[in-house]
Short mmCIF file of C-alpha atoms and ligand atoms in Angstrom, two decimals:
data_model
loop_
_atom_site.label_atom_id
_atom_site.label_comp_id
_atom_site.label_asym_id
_atom_site.label_seq_id
_atom_site.Cartn_x
_atom_site.Cartn_y
_atom_site.Cartn_z
CA MET A 1 12.15 -8.33 -28.90
CA LEU A 2 9.50 -10.89 -29.81
CA THR A 3 7.22 -11.65 -26.86
CA PRO A 4 3.57 -12.75 -26.62
CA HIS A 5 2.73 -9.07 -26.01
CA THR A 6 4.65 -7.62 -28.95
CA LEU A 7 2.92 -10.25 -31.11
CA GLY A 8 -0.45 -9.02 -29.78
CA ILE A 9 -1.42 -12.48 -28.48
CA HIS A 10 -3.12 -10.94 -25.42
CA LYS A 11 -5.86 -9.51 -27.65
CA PHE A 12 -6.76 -13.00 -28.79
CA LEU A 13 -6.39 -14.59 -25.34
CA ARG A 14 -8.78 -12.03 -23.85
CA LEU A 15 -11.55 -13.49 -25.98
CA LEU A 16 -11.00 -16.85 -24.26
CA ASN A 17 -11.51 -15.37 -20.78
CA PRO A 18 -15.02 -16.80 -20.31
CA LEU A 19 -13.66 -20.31 -20.94
CA VAL A 20 -10.26 -20.11 -19.28
CA ARG A 21 -11.05 -18.23 -16.08
CA PRO A 22 -13.53 -20.84 -14.79
CA ALA A 23 -11.18 -23.66 -15.88
CA LEU A 24 -8.30 -22.10 -13.92
CA ASN A 25 -10.72 -21.29 -11.11
CA ILE A 26 -9.75 -17.59 -11.24
CA LYS A 27 -12.04 -15.93 -8.75
CA PRO A 28 -10.37 -12.84 -7.36
CA ASN A 29 -12.04 -12.89 -3.98
CA ARG A 30 -12.09 -16.60 -3.20
CA ARG A 31 -8.97 -16.77 -1.02
CA LEU A 32 -9.10 -13.15 0.04
CA LYS A 33 -12.55 -13.64 1.54
CA LYS A 34 -11.10 -16.18 3.94
CA ALA A 35 -8.23 -13.90 5.00
CA VAL A 36 -8.64 -12.76 8.60
CA ASN A 37 -5.55 -10.53 8.84
CA ILE A 38 -2.74 -8.91 6.85
CA ALA A 39 -0.54 -12.01 7.25
CA ASP A 40 -3.25 -14.02 5.48
CA VAL A 41 -3.46 -11.44 2.69
CA ARG A 42 0.31 -11.77 2.26
CA LEU A 43 -0.07 -15.57 1.90
CA CYS A 44 -2.80 -15.00 -0.73
CA ALA A 45 -0.35 -12.87 -2.70
CA GLU A 46 2.44 -15.41 -2.33
CA SER A 47 0.27 -18.24 -3.63
CA ARG A 48 -1.02 -16.26 -6.63
CA VAL A 49 1.77 -14.01 -7.87
CA HIS A 50 4.82 -15.05 -9.92
CA LYS A 51 7.75 -15.77 -7.57
CA MET A 52 9.88 -12.95 -9.00
CA CYS A 53 7.11 -10.35 -8.55
CA PHE A 54 6.18 -11.55 -5.07
CA GLY A 55 9.87 -11.36 -4.12
CA TYR A 56 9.95 -7.73 -5.28
CA LEU A 57 6.81 -6.94 -3.28
CA ASP A 58 7.88 -8.69 -0.09
CA SER A 59 11.61 -8.14 0.22
CA GLY A 60 13.92 -5.67 1.91
CA GLY A 61 17.47 -4.48 1.33
CA ASP A 62 20.58 -6.53 2.14
CA ASP A 63 20.00 -8.90 5.09
CA GLU A 64 16.46 -7.58 5.66
CA VAL A 65 17.33 -6.65 9.25
CA THR A 66 15.48 -3.33 8.94
CA LEU A 67 12.49 -5.03 7.33
CA ARG A 68 12.22 -7.43 10.29
CA ARG A 69 12.77 -4.66 12.83
CA ASN A 70 10.09 -2.52 11.18
CA LYS A 71 7.58 -5.32 11.65
CA ASP A 72 8.72 -6.21 15.18
CA ALA A 73 8.38 -2.56 16.24
CA TYR A 74 4.60 -2.91 16.05
CA SER A 75 4.57 -5.87 18.44
CA GLN A 76 6.53 -3.83 21.00
CA LEU A 77 3.81 -1.19 21.23
CA GLU A 78 1.82 -1.32 24.43
CA MET A 79 -1.61 0.26 24.62
CA HIS A 80 -2.62 1.79 27.94
CA PHE A 81 -6.17 2.56 27.01
CA HIS A 82 -8.98 4.23 28.87
CA VAL A 83 -12.06 2.09 29.43
CA LEU A 84 -15.76 2.97 29.71
CA SER A 85 -15.39 6.09 27.62
CA GLY A 86 -18.98 5.88 26.42
CA LEU A 87 -17.95 5.87 22.74
CA GLU A 88 -20.49 4.47 20.36
CA PRO A 89 -19.38 2.91 17.04
CA PRO A 90 -18.97 3.78 14.26
CA LEU A 91 -16.29 6.11 15.51
CA ASP A 92 -15.46 9.24 13.60
CA LEU A 93 -11.81 8.86 12.61
CA SER A 94 -11.84 11.70 10.12
CA THR A 95 -8.89 14.06 10.08
CA LYS A 96 -6.82 16.19 7.74
CA ILE A 97 -3.76 14.90 5.87
CA PHE A 98 -1.76 17.43 3.84
CA GLY A 99 -4.58 19.85 4.57
CA GLN A 100 -7.16 17.59 2.92
CA ASP A 101 -10.22 16.10 4.65
CA VAL A 102 -10.02 12.30 4.91
CA LYS A 103 -12.17 9.74 6.74
CA ILE A 104 -9.32 7.62 8.13
CA PRO A 105 -5.99 8.75 9.60
CA PHE A 106 -3.76 6.65 7.31
CA PHE A 107 -3.37 5.87 3.64
CA ALA A 108 -1.75 3.40 1.24
CA CYS A 109 1.79 4.62 0.64
CA PRO A 110 3.18 4.94 -2.89
CA THR A 111 4.20 1.59 -4.35
CA ALA A 112 5.75 1.07 -7.76
CA GLY A 113 4.51 -1.23 -10.48
CA ASN A 114 1.19 -2.38 -9.02
CA ARG A 115 0.13 -4.15 -12.22
CA MET A 116 2.94 -6.61 -11.62
CA PHE A 117 0.96 -8.01 -8.70
CA HIS A 118 -2.55 -7.75 -10.15
CA THR A 119 -3.82 -6.60 -13.53
CA GLU A 120 -5.99 -3.88 -11.99
CA GLY A 121 -2.88 -2.44 -10.34
CA GLU A 122 -3.02 1.13 -9.05
CA LEU A 123 -6.62 1.45 -10.19
CA ALA A 124 -7.71 -1.14 -7.61
CA VAL A 125 -5.86 0.78 -4.89
CA ALA A 126 -7.47 4.03 -6.01
CA LYS A 127 -10.92 2.39 -5.82
CA ALA A 128 -10.18 1.05 -2.33
CA SER A 129 -8.98 4.50 -1.20
CA LYS A 130 -12.20 6.03 -2.46
CA GLU A 131 -14.33 3.39 -0.76
CA HIS A 132 -12.66 4.12 2.59
CA GLY A 133 -12.36 7.86 2.14
CA SER A 134 -8.58 7.83 2.49
CA LEU A 135 -5.93 9.85 0.68
CA TYR A 136 -4.57 8.25 -2.51
CA CYS A 137 -0.86 8.36 -3.28
CA LEU A 138 0.53 7.54 -6.74
CA SER A 139 4.14 6.47 -7.28
CA SER A 140 6.35 7.98 -10.00
CA ILE A 141 6.96 4.50 -11.30
CA SER A 142 3.36 3.41 -11.46
CA THR A 143 1.95 1.09 -14.08
CA SER A 144 -1.25 3.15 -14.47
CA SER A 145 -1.40 6.68 -15.79
CA MET A 146 -2.47 9.78 -13.87
CA LYS A 147 -5.35 10.16 -16.28
CA GLU A 148 -6.65 6.66 -15.44
CA ILE A 149 -6.44 7.52 -11.73
CA SER A 150 -8.22 10.84 -12.24
CA GLU A 151 -11.07 9.01 -13.96
CA ILE A 152 -11.65 7.09 -10.70
CA LEU A 153 -10.84 9.90 -8.27
CA PRO A 154 -12.42 13.23 -9.17
CA GLN A 155 -10.37 16.43 -9.44
CA ASP A 156 -10.98 17.53 -5.83
CA TYR A 157 -10.45 14.05 -4.26
CA PRO A 158 -7.40 14.13 -1.89
CA LYS A 159 -4.49 12.92 -4.02
CA LEU A 160 -0.77 12.92 -3.43
CA PHE A 161 1.87 12.40 -6.09
CA GLN A 162 5.25 10.93 -5.20
CA VAL A 163 8.34 11.97 -7.18
CA TYR A 164 11.80 10.51 -7.29
CA VAL A 165 15.05 12.41 -7.50
CA TRP A 166 15.33 12.15 -11.31
CA LYS A 167 18.31 13.70 -13.05
CA ASP A 168 16.38 15.32 -15.90
CA ARG A 169 14.73 18.55 -14.70
CA ALA A 170 12.64 18.83 -17.87
CA LEU A 171 11.22 15.38 -17.14
CA LEU A 172 10.52 16.37 -13.52
CA ARG A 173 8.80 19.59 -14.64
CA ASP A 174 6.72 17.65 -17.14
CA ILE A 175 5.65 15.12 -14.48
CA LEU A 176 4.73 17.90 -12.02
CA ALA A 177 2.63 19.61 -14.70
CA GLN A 178 0.85 16.32 -15.42
CA ALA A 179 0.18 15.86 -11.71
CA LYS A 180 -1.37 19.34 -11.42
CA GLU A 181 -3.46 18.80 -14.52
CA ASN A 182 -4.83 15.56 -13.11
CA GLY A 183 -5.83 17.04 -9.76
CA PHE A 184 -2.96 15.93 -7.51
CA GLN A 185 -2.95 18.63 -4.84
CA SER A 186 0.10 17.45 -2.84
CA LEU A 187 3.59 16.26 -3.64
CA ALA A 188 6.04 13.95 -1.85
CA LEU A 189 9.70 13.82 -2.79
CA THR A 190 11.25 10.45 -1.92
CA VAL A 191 14.84 11.12 -0.88
CA ASP A 192 16.02 7.65 0.12
CA PHE A 193 16.02 6.32 -3.43
CA SER A 194 18.89 7.90 -5.28
CA TRP A 195 20.32 4.40 -5.75
CA TYR A 196 18.77 0.95 -6.03
CA GLY A 197 18.48 -0.92 -2.72
CA ASN A 198 20.45 -4.16 -2.73
CA ARG A 199 17.48 -6.54 -2.68
CA GLU A 200 19.09 -9.92 -2.60
CA ARG A 201 15.84 -11.81 -3.25
CA ASP A 202 15.48 -9.90 -6.53
CA ILE A 203 18.99 -10.93 -7.52
CA ARG A 204 18.29 -14.58 -6.65
CA ASN A 205 14.97 -14.50 -8.55
CA ASN A 206 16.50 -12.72 -11.58
CA PHE A 207 13.83 -10.03 -11.19
CA THR A 208 13.41 -7.86 -14.29
CA ILE A 209 10.84 -5.46 -15.75
CA PRO A 210 9.60 -6.51 -18.24
CA PRO A 211 9.92 -10.19 -17.33
CA ALA A 212 12.55 -12.20 -19.18
CA TYR A 213 11.40 -15.29 -21.04
CA THR A 214 13.95 -17.67 -19.55
CA LEU A 215 13.16 -21.32 -18.87
CA ASN A 216 13.23 -20.69 -15.14
CA GLN A 217 10.80 -17.73 -15.31
CA ILE A 218 8.48 -19.72 -17.60
CA TRP A 219 8.56 -22.62 -15.13
CA GLU A 220 7.71 -20.23 -12.27
CA ALA A 221 4.88 -18.78 -14.42
CA CYS A 222 3.46 -22.30 -14.90
CA LYS A 223 3.29 -22.68 -11.11
CA ARG A 224 1.08 -19.55 -10.85
CA PRO A 225 -1.53 -20.13 -13.62
CA ALA A 226 -4.02 -17.47 -12.49
CA TRP A 227 -1.35 -14.75 -12.46
CA THR A 228 0.08 -15.97 -15.74
CA TRP A 229 -3.27 -16.01 -17.46
CA ASP A 230 -3.97 -12.44 -16.35
CA PHE A 231 -0.48 -11.43 -17.45
CA LEU A 232 -0.82 -13.00 -20.90
CA SER A 233 -4.39 -11.86 -21.59
CA ASN A 234 -3.86 -8.19 -20.69
CA PRO A 235 -1.65 -5.50 -22.21
CA ALA A 236 1.96 -5.68 -21.00
CA TYR A 237 2.66 -3.73 -17.84
CA THR A 238 4.95 -0.81 -18.28
CA TYR A 239 5.82 2.36 -16.37
CA ALA A 240 2.96 4.66 -17.33
CA LEU A 241 4.57 7.98 -16.35
CA ILE A 242 7.70 7.50 -18.37
CA ARG A 243 7.99 8.96 -21.85
CA ASN A 244 6.32 6.95 -24.63
CA ASP A 245 9.48 6.79 -26.67
CA VAL A 246 11.19 4.62 -24.03
CA HIS A 247 10.77 1.00 -25.09
CA ALA A 248 9.83 -1.69 -22.60
CA ASP A 249 13.17 -3.46 -23.04
CA SER A 250 15.05 -0.35 -21.96
CA LEU A 251 12.84 0.65 -19.00
CA ALA A 252 15.33 -0.51 -16.39
CA ASN A 253 18.12 1.36 -18.20
CA PHE A 254 15.95 4.46 -18.31
CA ILE A 255 15.30 4.38 -14.55
CA ASN A 256 18.96 3.67 -13.84
CA SER A 257 19.98 6.59 -16.03
CA GLN A 258 17.57 8.92 -14.21
CA LEU A 259 18.51 7.97 -10.64
CA TYR A 260 20.67 10.82 -9.44
CA PRO A 261 22.82 10.17 -6.36
CA ALA A 262 24.15 13.77 -6.55
CA PHE A 263 20.65 15.22 -5.94
CA SER A 264 21.24 17.71 -3.13
CA TRP A 265 19.35 20.09 -0.82
CA LYS A 266 19.76 22.72 -3.55
CA ASP A 267 17.88 20.48 -6.02
CA ALA A 268 15.24 19.85 -3.35
CA GLU A 269 14.81 23.63 -2.91
CA TRP A 270 14.39 23.95 -6.67
CA LEU A 271 11.71 21.25 -6.64
CA CYS A 272 9.87 22.96 -3.77
CA SER A 273 9.88 26.20 -5.76
CA GLU A 274 8.24 24.39 -8.70
CA TRP A 275 5.24 23.16 -6.64
CA ASP A 276 2.82 25.55 -5.03
CA GLY A 277 0.79 23.01 -2.97
CA PRO A 278 1.67 21.03 0.17
CA LYS A 279 4.98 19.17 -0.26
CA ALA A 280 6.37 16.36 1.87
CA ILE A 281 9.86 14.93 2.02
CA LYS A 282 9.68 11.14 2.27
CA GLY A 283 12.50 9.13 3.80
CA ILE A 284 13.67 11.28 6.70
CA CYS A 285 15.30 9.38 9.59
CA ARG A 286 17.18 12.10 11.51
CA PRO A 287 16.04 15.23 13.40
CA ASP A 288 18.75 17.40 11.78
CA ASP A 289 17.59 16.39 8.28
CA ALA A 290 13.99 17.14 9.32
CA LYS A 291 14.99 20.70 10.30
CA ARG A 292 16.92 21.14 7.07
CA ALA A 293 13.91 19.95 5.06
CA LEU A 294 11.70 22.63 6.63
CA ASP A 295 14.31 25.25 5.68
CA ALA A 296 14.34 23.92 2.11
CA GLY A 297 10.61 24.62 1.83
CA PHE A 298 8.91 21.28 2.59
CA THR A 299 5.68 21.54 4.53
CA SER A 300 5.58 17.93 5.86
CA ILE A 301 8.20 15.49 7.11
CA TRP A 302 7.53 11.86 6.21
CA VAL A 303 9.55 9.69 8.58
CA SER A 304 10.32 6.48 6.70
CA ASN A 305 13.06 4.00 5.89
CA HIS A 306 11.29 2.86 2.71
CA GLY A 307 10.04 -0.29 4.43
CA GLY A 308 13.66 -1.42 4.89
CA ARG A 309 13.96 -1.81 1.10
CA GLN A 310 16.82 0.61 0.62
CA LEU A 311 19.55 0.99 3.23
CA ASP A 312 19.69 -1.91 5.70
CA THR A 313 21.13 -1.57 9.17
CA ARG A 314 22.99 -4.12 11.16
CA TYR A 315 23.79 -2.10 14.26
CA THR A 316 21.80 -0.41 16.97
CA LEU A 317 23.40 2.94 17.68
C1 FMN B 1 6.45 -3.09 -3.51
C2 FMN B 1 6.81 -1.74 -2.96
C3 FMN B 1 7.02 -0.70 -3.83
C4 FMN B 1 7.34 0.58 -3.35
N1 FMN B 1 7.47 1.60 -4.24
C5 FMN B 1 7.69 2.85 -3.78
C6 FMN B 1 7.70 3.94 -4.67
O1 FMN B 1 7.52 3.80 -5.88
N2 FMN B 1 7.94 5.17 -4.14
C7 FMN B 1 8.15 5.39 -2.81
O2 FMN B 1 8.36 6.52 -2.39
N3 FMN B 1 8.11 4.36 -1.95
C8 FMN B 1 7.88 3.11 -2.39
N4 FMN B 1 7.80 2.07 -1.51
C9 FMN B 1 7.98 2.33 -0.07
C10 FMN B 1 6.64 2.63 0.57
O3 FMN B 1 6.08 3.83 0.07
C11 FMN B 1 6.77 2.78 2.11
O4 FMN B 1 7.74 3.73 2.41
C12 FMN B 1 7.11 1.47 2.78
O5 FMN B 1 6.19 0.46 2.40
C13 FMN B 1 7.16 1.56 4.30
O6 FMN B 1 6.16 2.34 4.86
P1 FMN B 1 6.52 3.63 5.75
O7 FMN B 1 7.24 4.57 4.89
O8 FMN B 1 5.19 4.12 6.23
O9 FMN B 1 7.38 3.13 6.90
C14 FMN B 1 7.49 0.79 -1.96
C15 FMN B 1 7.26 -0.27 -1.08
C16 FMN B 1 6.93 -1.52 -1.56
C17 FMN B 1 6.67 -2.63 -0.58
#
């Protein structure tokens, strides 16, 4: 398909960066510097990123009940803290995650397609992880390669690789070998993604990877000039861990063909036997599944509902 990227126009546009960026007032930190909390950061993203990509980033499955409840759960937490403990900042928050030493007790979870939101994509997240001494986790459907990540995070830096339940075992083996080679010590198998969540915002926005050049998408691109300039003046984003012979226009088909709803505990046991480091199972919501996961060979249980992006819930049991 003929697109500005297949025609190589980005190589020419890049040369115009010194002229265009000031004219479009593209200064990455301008709005972010004023952000005082995560809600502000979200607004920064909404005002910069193409509507279809922001929708993908921000949405949940079905009626987004789980997404809302996930967020509300934090406001229901009460802290009954001790006072006058004589602690002097900076506090030492260092701990171990997956047996690795980290400076903070949390990390950025795996998220697909980061270059959709910003041209630096996963590399920016890797740099931020390094700056804060936290574990880095790369998604199977990342838009940066493992090699690029390993150039930022040295071999022994705490790194976790997230895999999906792909159908093709040869592909899975190949991906695991790549992860080992690039210094990923730990593995997480995401088990709540053997089908695509029904994200209604994506349907309304006609979300596709790569983007379709429809009049509506072009109009939305015009409304977000900074994002659009970055998109047009950089190489096209594509899934970096997927075989080179898969063309951009068939990426979605490729992922759909690899999603494997029949993936079972037996397949999970096989995967565990293929990885000799720490291995987590991501997407556990029930105690009986947690016990079963330990029997299958996982060493960590990652309680998660995928940010409410997969299976929504309408009832409280
Ligand atoms: C834009 C976006 C992309 C995501 N991509 C992935 C992914 O590729 N793999 C994965 O396991 N989880 C993915 N997730 C889910 C997150 O890893 C995480 O589970 C979710 O944000 C909720 O956090 P929690 O699991 O700590 O509750 C994605 C989430 C978002 C918002």
